[in-house]
């Protein structure tokens, strides 16, 4: 069974701090790893990672994947109160039934609270 | 505006009643998905559809049913057989389900069984 584990489950920081969120996985037929931000309702897409060691950046957010050690990190620098959200990690992998049928397995998320 | 809409936003139902949650997308995506999210839990896949008139069970399909008569629409029915239906339901779509396709999510429906 595919497994995605995020840590920590929750985190409280002050504005301006830098945070690192972790995601480890055990899946068969890995395809990609995705990060989403969820603020009370719809998760919004942040990054898709497919290759090891290549950092993806978007403003103060960055993420990297290690396919050998089976984990990814999401970094947020100079945090702001607007960064408060649940951050979801999901791994895309081939379904057991095979073919070209892929599924996303989600972790439980990390609840980040940024205090002013 | 392109996107995914879900309705209603909040839904209350009495035990023993079936209820249908709406999901519509105008992104021209082939694949659509239904997830359930419980507090402190990740998203769990209920059903998915890769193409019109075809759908497959996800990890927790028991007590749910779906249809995909149109590309734009993928309604989910929560039946009375679902033992613990109170949850946040998210619909998503992607261009295809063949990999490297991020899923785009709707705003969700919060279902409460009274």
PDB file of C-alpha atoms in Angstrom:
ATOM      1  CA  UNK A   1       0.000   0.000   0.000  1.00  0.00           C
ATOM      2  CA  UNK A   2       1.319   3.442  -0.946  1.00  0.00           C
ATOM      3  CA  UNK A   3       2.206   5.642   1.999  1.00  0.00           C
ATOM      4  CA  UNK A   4       2.944   9.359   2.390  1.00  0.00           C
ATOM      5  CA  UNK A   5       4.019  10.756   5.759  1.00  0.00           C
ATOM      6  CA  UNK A   6       4.318  14.462   6.503  1.00  0.00           C
ATOM      7  CA  UNK A   7       6.047  16.062   9.448  1.00  0.00           C
ATOM      8  CA  UNK A   8       5.541  17.928  11.589  1.00  0.00           C
ATOM      9  CA  UNK A   9       1.752  17.658  11.750  1.00  0.00           C
ATOM     10  CA  UNK A  10       1.560  21.212  13.035  1.00  0.00           C
ATOM     11  CA  UNK A  11       3.933  24.119  13.451  1.00  0.00           C
ATOM     12  CA  UNK A  12       3.614  27.590  14.974  1.00  0.00           C
ATOM     13  CA  UNK A  13       6.128  30.290  14.024  1.00  0.00           C
ATOM     14  CA  UNK A  14       6.491  34.055  14.072  1.00  0.00           C
ATOM     15  CA  UNK A  15       6.456  36.260  11.012  1.00  0.00           C
ATOM     16  CA  UNK A  16       9.863  36.381   9.401  1.00  0.00           C
ATOM     17  CA  UNK A  17      10.875  32.876  10.464  1.00  0.00           C
ATOM     18  CA  UNK A  18      11.961  30.247   7.954  1.00  0.00           C
ATOM     19  CA  UNK A  19      10.197  26.883   8.025  1.00  0.00           C
ATOM     20  CA  UNK A  20      10.899  23.490   6.505  1.00  0.00           C
ATOM     21  CA  UNK A  21       8.114  20.990   5.957  1.00  0.00           C
ATOM     22  CA  UNK A  22       8.911  17.351   5.333  1.00  0.00           C
ATOM     23  CA  UNK A  23       7.301  14.663   3.226  1.00  0.00           C
ATOM     24  CA  UNK A  24       8.512  11.065   3.010  1.00  0.00           C
ATOM     25  CA  UNK A  25       6.944   8.366   0.894  1.00  0.00           C
ATOM     26  CA  UNK A  26       6.860   4.677   0.107  1.00  0.00           C
ATOM     27  CA  UNK A  27       5.170   3.964  -3.199  1.00  0.00           C
ATOM     28  CA  UNK A  28       5.489   1.579  -6.076  1.00  0.00           C
ATOM     29  CA  UNK A  29       6.053   3.076  -9.536  1.00  0.00           C
ATOM     30  CA  UNK A  30       6.645   6.658  -8.456  1.00  0.00           C
ATOM     31  CA  UNK A  31       5.817   9.283 -11.056  1.00  0.00           C
ATOM     32  CA  UNK A  32       5.839  12.681  -9.336  1.00  0.00           C
ATOM     33  CA  UNK A  33       5.443  14.454  -6.000  1.00  0.00           C
ATOM     34  CA  UNK A  34       3.138  17.428  -5.609  1.00  0.00           C
ATOM     35  CA  UNK A  35       2.747  20.110  -2.952  1.00  0.00           C
ATOM     36  CA  UNK A  36      -0.548  21.898  -2.336  1.00  0.00           C
ATOM     37  CA  UNK A  37      -1.570  24.739  -0.016  1.00  0.00           C
ATOM     38  CA  UNK A  38      -5.008  24.504   1.569  1.00  0.00           C
ATOM     39  CA  UNK A  39      -6.569  27.530   3.244  1.00  0.00           C
ATOM     40  CA  UNK A  40      -9.933  26.385   4.612  1.00  0.00           C
ATOM     41  CA  UNK A  41     -11.224  25.134   1.284  1.00  0.00           C
ATOM     42  CA  UNK A  42      -9.757  24.194  -2.093  1.00  0.00           C
ATOM     43  CA  UNK A  43      -6.133  23.020  -2.136  1.00  0.00           C
ATOM     44  CA  UNK A  44      -4.139  25.127  -4.566  1.00  0.00           C
ATOM     45  CA  UNK A  45      -1.232  23.679  -6.501  1.00  0.00           C
ATOM     46  CA  UNK A  46       2.286  24.800  -5.547  1.00  0.00           C
ATOM     47  CA  UNK A  47       4.863  22.482  -7.120  1.00  0.00           C
ATOM     48  CA  UNK A  48       5.273  19.258  -9.034  1.00  0.00           C
ATOM     49  CA  UNK A  49       8.626  17.501  -8.619  1.00  0.00           C
ATOM     50  CA  UNK A  50       9.788  14.665 -10.802  1.00  0.00           C
ATOM     51  CA  UNK A  51      13.590  14.738 -10.724  1.00  0.00           C
ATOM     52  CA  UNK A  52      15.959  14.479  -7.783  1.00  0.00           C
ATOM     53  CA  UNK A  53      18.049  17.436  -6.733  1.00  0.00           C
ATOM     54  CA  UNK A  54      16.386  20.094  -8.875  1.00  0.00           C
ATOM     55  CA  UNK A  55      14.996  22.878  -6.736  1.00  0.00           C
ATOM     56  CA  UNK A  56      11.738  24.473  -7.749  1.00  0.00           C
ATOM     57  CA  UNK A  57      11.145  28.046  -6.569  1.00  0.00           C
ATOM     58  CA  UNK A  58       8.200  30.360  -6.465  1.00  0.00           C
ATOM     59  CA  UNK A  59       8.840  33.567  -4.557  1.00  0.00           C
ATOM     60  CA  UNK A  60       9.599  32.697  -0.938  1.00  0.00           C
ATOM     61  CA  UNK A  61       8.649  29.039  -1.435  1.00  0.00           C
ATOM     62  CA  UNK A  62      10.994  26.371  -2.699  1.00  0.00           C
ATOM     63  CA  UNK A  63      10.955  22.598  -2.835  1.00  0.00           C
ATOM     64  CA  UNK A  64      13.307  19.777  -3.653  1.00  0.00           C
ATOM     65  CA  UNK A  65      12.975  16.034  -4.125  1.00  0.00           C
ATOM     66  CA  UNK A  66      15.339  13.222  -3.157  1.00  0.00           C
ATOM     67  CA  UNK A  67      14.280  10.057  -4.998  1.00  0.00           C
ATOM     68  CA  UNK A  68      17.030   7.978  -3.435  1.00  0.00           C
ATOM     69  CA  UNK A  69      16.016   8.749   0.150  1.00  0.00           C
ATOM     70  CA  UNK A  70      12.319   9.042  -0.812  1.00  0.00           C
ATOM     71  CA  UNK A  71      11.523  12.454   0.599  1.00  0.00           C
ATOM     72  CA  UNK A  72      10.829  16.044  -0.284  1.00  0.00           C
ATOM     73  CA  UNK A  73      11.032  19.287   1.637  1.00  0.00           C
ATOM     74  CA  UNK A  74       9.100  22.495   1.238  1.00  0.00           C
ATOM     75  CA  UNK A  75      10.857  25.629   2.470  1.00  0.00           C
ATOM     76  CA  UNK A  76       9.182  28.920   3.201  1.00  0.00           C
ATOM     77  CA  UNK A  77      11.464  31.863   3.967  1.00  0.00           C
ATOM     78  CA  UNK A  78      10.482  35.148   5.639  1.00  0.00           C
ATOM     79  CA  UNK A  79       7.066  33.722   6.563  1.00  0.00           C
ATOM     80  CA  UNK A  80       4.003  35.965   6.557  1.00  0.00           C
ATOM     81  CA  UNK A  81       0.628  35.539   8.236  1.00  0.00           C
ATOM     82  CA  UNK A  82      -0.821  34.775   4.799  1.00  0.00           C
ATOM     83  CA  UNK A  83       1.292  31.625   4.695  1.00  0.00           C
ATOM     84  CA  UNK A  84      -0.872  30.140   7.455  1.00  0.00           C
ATOM     85  CA  UNK A  85      -2.505  27.073   5.915  1.00  0.00           C
ATOM     86  CA  UNK A  86      -2.395  23.301   5.703  1.00  0.00           C
ATOM     87  CA  UNK A  87       0.336  22.152   3.337  1.00  0.00           C
ATOM     88  CA  UNK A  88      -0.423  18.860   1.626  1.00  0.00           C
ATOM     89  CA  UNK A  89       2.078  16.551   0.015  1.00  0.00           C
ATOM     90  CA  UNK A  90       0.839  14.026  -2.559  1.00  0.00           C
ATOM     91  CA  UNK A  91       2.653  11.362  -4.516  1.00  0.00           C
ATOM     92  CA  UNK A  92       1.561  10.287  -7.972  1.00  0.00           C
ATOM     93  CA  UNK A  93       2.140   6.612  -8.695  1.00  0.00           C
ATOM     94  CA  UNK A  94       0.910   3.923 -11.020  1.00  0.00           C
ATOM     95  CA  UNK A  95      -2.156   2.087  -9.802  1.00  0.00           C
ATOM     96  CA  UNK A  96      -1.725  -1.588  -8.993  1.00  0.00           C
ATOM     97  CA  UNK A  97      -4.050  -2.375 -11.890  1.00  0.00           C
ATOM     98  CA  UNK A  98      -1.387  -1.052 -14.234  1.00  0.00           C
ATOM     99  CA  UNK A  99      -1.887   0.517 -17.638  1.00  0.00           C
ATOM    100  CA  UNK A 100      -1.519   4.280 -17.709  1.00  0.00           C
ATOM    101  CA  UNK A 101      -3.647   4.764 -14.670  1.00  0.00           C
ATOM    102  CA  UNK A 102      -2.090   6.921 -11.970  1.00  0.00           C
ATOM    103  CA  UNK A 103      -3.350   7.902  -8.566  1.00  0.00           C
ATOM    104  CA  UNK A 104      -2.464  10.519  -5.978  1.00  0.00           C
ATOM    105  CA  UNK A 105      -1.843   9.441  -2.408  1.00  0.00           C
ATOM    106  CA  UNK A 106      -1.990  12.323   0.058  1.00  0.00           C
ATOM    107  CA  UNK A 107      -0.268  12.795   3.372  1.00  0.00           C
ATOM    108  CA  UNK A 108      -2.202  14.125   6.371  1.00  0.00           C
ATOM    109  CA  UNK A 109      -0.820  17.612   5.890  1.00  0.00           C
ATOM    110  CA  UNK A 110       1.158  20.058   8.016  1.00  0.00           C
ATOM    111  CA  UNK A 111      -0.828  22.832   9.684  1.00  0.00           C
ATOM    112  CA  UNK A 112       1.345  25.948   9.629  1.00  0.00           C
ATOM    113  CA  UNK A 113       0.359  28.914  11.780  1.00  0.00           C
ATOM    114  CA  UNK A 114       2.311  32.148  11.348  1.00  0.00           C
ATOM    115  CA  UNK A 115       1.769  34.624  14.164  1.00  0.00           C
ATOM    116  CA  UNK A 116       2.391  38.359  13.707  1.00  0.00           C
TER     117      UNK A 116
ATOM    118  CA  UNK B   1     -13.454  32.188 -15.698  1.00  0.00           C
ATOM    119  CA  UNK B   2     -12.209  28.627 -15.933  1.00  0.00           C
ATOM    120  CA  UNK B   3     -12.514  26.499 -12.860  1.00  0.00           C
ATOM    121  CA  UNK B   4     -14.301  23.913 -10.817  1.00  0.00           C
ATOM    122  CA  UNK B   5     -17.492  24.638  -8.945  1.00  0.00           C
ATOM    123  CA  UNK B   6     -19.088  22.579  -6.236  1.00  0.00           C
ATOM    124  CA  UNK B   7     -22.483  23.026  -4.714  1.00  0.00           C
ATOM    125  CA  UNK B   8     -23.804  23.394  -2.196  1.00  0.00           C
ATOM    126  CA  UNK B   9     -21.081  24.798   0.069  1.00  0.00           C
ATOM    127  CA  UNK B  10     -22.756  23.398   3.192  1.00  0.00           C
ATOM    128  CA  UNK B  11     -25.219  20.545   3.319  1.00  0.00           C
ATOM    129  CA  UNK B  12     -27.162  19.047   6.178  1.00  0.00           C
ATOM    130  CA  UNK B  13     -28.901  15.729   5.936  1.00  0.00           C
ATOM    131  CA  UNK B  14     -30.797  13.451   8.229  1.00  0.00           C
ATOM    132  CA  UNK B  15     -29.654   9.913   8.774  1.00  0.00           C
ATOM    133  CA  UNK B  16     -31.075   7.523   6.224  1.00  0.00           C
ATOM    134  CA  UNK B  17     -31.317  10.075   3.419  1.00  0.00           C
ATOM    135  CA  UNK B  18     -29.384  10.015   0.179  1.00  0.00           C
ATOM    136  CA  UNK B  19     -27.825  13.284  -0.914  1.00  0.00           C
ATOM    137  CA  UNK B  20     -26.122  14.361  -4.158  1.00  0.00           C
ATOM    138  CA  UNK B  21     -23.158  16.725  -4.313  1.00  0.00           C
ATOM    139  CA  UNK B  22     -22.599  18.639  -7.518  1.00  0.00           C
ATOM    140  CA  UNK B  23     -19.251  19.130  -9.295  1.00  0.00           C
ATOM    141  CA  UNK B  24     -18.866  21.007 -12.576  1.00  0.00           C
ATOM    142  CA  UNK B  25     -15.723  22.027 -14.456  1.00  0.00           C
ATOM    143  CA  UNK B  26     -15.180  24.149 -17.547  1.00  0.00           C
ATOM    144  CA  UNK B  27     -11.479  23.399 -17.909  1.00  0.00           C
ATOM    145  CA  UNK B  28     -12.089  20.795 -20.623  1.00  0.00           C
ATOM    146  CA  UNK B  29     -10.409  18.216 -18.393  1.00  0.00           C
ATOM    147  CA  UNK B  30     -10.925  14.539 -19.147  1.00  0.00           C
ATOM    148  CA  UNK B  31     -10.360  13.197 -15.639  1.00  0.00           C
ATOM    149  CA  UNK B  32     -12.393  14.006 -12.550  1.00  0.00           C
ATOM    150  CA  UNK B  33     -12.098  12.843  -8.950  1.00  0.00           C
ATOM    151  CA  UNK B  34     -13.937  12.862  -5.641  1.00  0.00           C
ATOM    152  CA  UNK B  35     -12.076  12.968  -2.344  1.00  0.00           C
ATOM    153  CA  UNK B  36     -13.145  12.953   1.251  1.00  0.00           C
ATOM    154  CA  UNK B  37     -11.229  14.897   3.924  1.00  0.00           C
ATOM    155  CA  UNK B  38     -11.696  14.285   7.639  1.00  0.00           C
ATOM    156  CA  UNK B  39     -10.117  16.446  10.385  1.00  0.00           C
ATOM    157  CA  UNK B  40      -6.427  15.669  10.776  1.00  0.00           C
ATOM    158  CA  UNK B  41      -6.524  13.306   7.809  1.00  0.00           C
ATOM    159  CA  UNK B  42      -5.263  13.500   4.283  1.00  0.00           C
ATOM    160  CA  UNK B  43      -7.506  13.366   1.255  1.00  0.00           C
ATOM    161  CA  UNK B  44      -8.879   9.907   0.479  1.00  0.00           C
ATOM    162  CA  UNK B  45     -10.070   8.988  -3.002  1.00  0.00           C
ATOM    163  CA  UNK B  46     -13.706   7.920  -3.316  1.00  0.00           C
ATOM    164  CA  UNK B  47     -14.244   7.600  -7.080  1.00  0.00           C
ATOM    165  CA  UNK B  48     -12.551   8.797 -10.233  1.00  0.00           C
ATOM    166  CA  UNK B  49     -13.434   9.022 -13.892  1.00  0.00           C
ATOM    167  CA  UNK B  50     -10.989   9.162 -16.772  1.00  0.00           C
ATOM    168  CA  UNK B  51     -13.548   9.667 -19.500  1.00  0.00           C
ATOM    169  CA  UNK B  52     -17.255  10.212 -20.031  1.00  0.00           C
ATOM    170  CA  UNK B  53     -19.471   7.221 -19.199  1.00  0.00           C
ATOM    171  CA  UNK B  54     -16.668   5.499 -17.312  1.00  0.00           C
ATOM    172  CA  UNK B  55     -15.637   5.606 -13.657  1.00  0.00           C
ATOM    173  CA  UNK B  56     -13.740   3.481 -11.138  1.00  0.00           C
ATOM    174  CA  UNK B  57     -13.812   2.996  -7.408  1.00  0.00           C
ATOM    175  CA  UNK B  58     -11.138   4.639  -5.331  1.00  0.00           C
ATOM    176  CA  UNK B  59      -9.959   3.590  -1.891  1.00  0.00           C
ATOM    177  CA  UNK B  60     -13.190   4.267   0.032  1.00  0.00           C
ATOM    178  CA  UNK B  61     -16.062   3.844  -2.452  1.00  0.00           C
ATOM    179  CA  UNK B  62     -18.454   1.949  -0.175  1.00  0.00           C
ATOM    180  CA  UNK B  63     -21.667   3.907   0.440  1.00  0.00           C
ATOM    181  CA  UNK B  64     -21.076   6.275  -2.490  1.00  0.00           C
ATOM    182  CA  UNK B  65     -22.097   6.335  -6.142  1.00  0.00           C
ATOM    183  CA  UNK B  66     -21.221   8.548  -9.104  1.00  0.00           C
ATOM    184  CA  UNK B  67     -22.125   9.151 -12.728  1.00  0.00           C
ATOM    185  CA  UNK B  68     -20.291  10.768 -15.624  1.00  0.00           C
ATOM    186  CA  UNK B  69     -22.798  11.489 -18.342  1.00  0.00           C
ATOM    187  CA  UNK B  70     -21.108  14.708 -19.449  1.00  0.00           C
ATOM    188  CA  UNK B  71     -17.451  15.700 -19.556  1.00  0.00           C
ATOM    189  CA  UNK B  72     -18.139  18.761 -17.415  1.00  0.00           C
ATOM    190  CA  UNK B  73     -20.069  17.079 -14.626  1.00  0.00           C
ATOM    191  CA  UNK B  74     -19.285  14.402 -12.035  1.00  0.00           C
ATOM    192  CA  UNK B  75     -21.951  14.301  -9.301  1.00  0.00           C
ATOM    193  CA  UNK B  76     -21.428  12.244  -6.151  1.00  0.00           C
ATOM    194  CA  UNK B  77     -24.287  10.624  -4.267  1.00  0.00           C
ATOM    195  CA  UNK B  78     -23.762   9.836  -0.608  1.00  0.00           C
ATOM    196  CA  UNK B  79     -26.144   7.010   0.151  1.00  0.00           C
ATOM    197  CA  UNK B  80     -27.675   5.908   3.426  1.00  0.00           C
ATOM    198  CA  UNK B  81     -25.270   2.961   3.323  1.00  0.00           C
ATOM    199  CA  UNK B  82     -22.340   5.277   4.086  1.00  0.00           C
ATOM    200  CA  UNK B  83     -21.838   4.759   7.813  1.00  0.00           C
ATOM    201  CA  UNK B  84     -19.986   7.949   8.631  1.00  0.00           C
ATOM    202  CA  UNK B  85     -20.764  10.531   5.944  1.00  0.00           C
ATOM    203  CA  UNK B  86     -20.029  13.735   7.868  1.00  0.00           C
ATOM    204  CA  UNK B  87     -16.925  15.135   6.171  1.00  0.00           C
ATOM    205  CA  UNK B  88     -15.539  17.715   3.766  1.00  0.00           C
ATOM    206  CA  UNK B  89     -15.884  16.562   0.147  1.00  0.00           C
ATOM    207  CA  UNK B  90     -13.541  17.822  -2.547  1.00  0.00           C
ATOM    208  CA  UNK B  91     -13.924  17.398  -6.281  1.00  0.00           C
ATOM    209  CA  UNK B  92     -10.906  17.702  -8.570  1.00  0.00           C
ATOM    210  CA  UNK B  93     -10.087  17.466 -12.240  1.00  0.00           C
ATOM    211  CA  UNK B  94      -6.994  17.026 -14.376  1.00  0.00           C
ATOM    212  CA  UNK B  95      -6.241  17.032 -18.072  1.00  0.00           C
ATOM    213  CA  UNK B  96      -5.789  13.261 -18.020  1.00  0.00           C
ATOM    214  CA  UNK B  97      -4.908  10.603 -15.515  1.00  0.00           C
ATOM    215  CA  UNK B  98      -1.828   9.460 -17.371  1.00  0.00           C
ATOM    216  CA  UNK B  99       0.703  11.017 -15.045  1.00  0.00           C
ATOM    217  CA  UNK B 100       2.381  14.419 -14.622  1.00  0.00           C
ATOM    218  CA  UNK B 101      -0.990  16.077 -14.439  1.00  0.00           C
ATOM    219  CA  UNK B 102      -1.667  18.193 -11.402  1.00  0.00           C
ATOM    220  CA  UNK B 103      -5.200  18.074 -10.117  1.00  0.00           C
ATOM    221  CA  UNK B 104      -7.207  21.262  -9.695  1.00  0.00           C
ATOM    222  CA  UNK B 105      -9.672  21.337  -6.823  1.00  0.00           C
ATOM    223  CA  UNK B 106     -13.089  22.825  -6.299  1.00  0.00           C
ATOM    224  CA  UNK B 107     -14.003  24.786  -3.130  1.00  0.00           C
ATOM    225  CA  UNK B 108     -15.533  21.742  -1.435  1.00  0.00           C
ATOM    226  CA  UNK B 109     -18.842  20.798   0.159  1.00  0.00           C
ATOM    227  CA  UNK B 110     -19.090  20.315   3.900  1.00  0.00           C
ATOM    228  CA  UNK B 111     -21.677  17.610   4.623  1.00  0.00           C
ATOM    229  CA  UNK B 112     -23.099  17.205   8.105  1.00  0.00           C
ATOM    230  CA  UNK B 113     -25.400  14.345   9.011  1.00  0.00           C
ATOM    231  CA  UNK B 114     -27.766  15.231  11.837  1.00  0.00           C
TER     232      UNK B 114
END
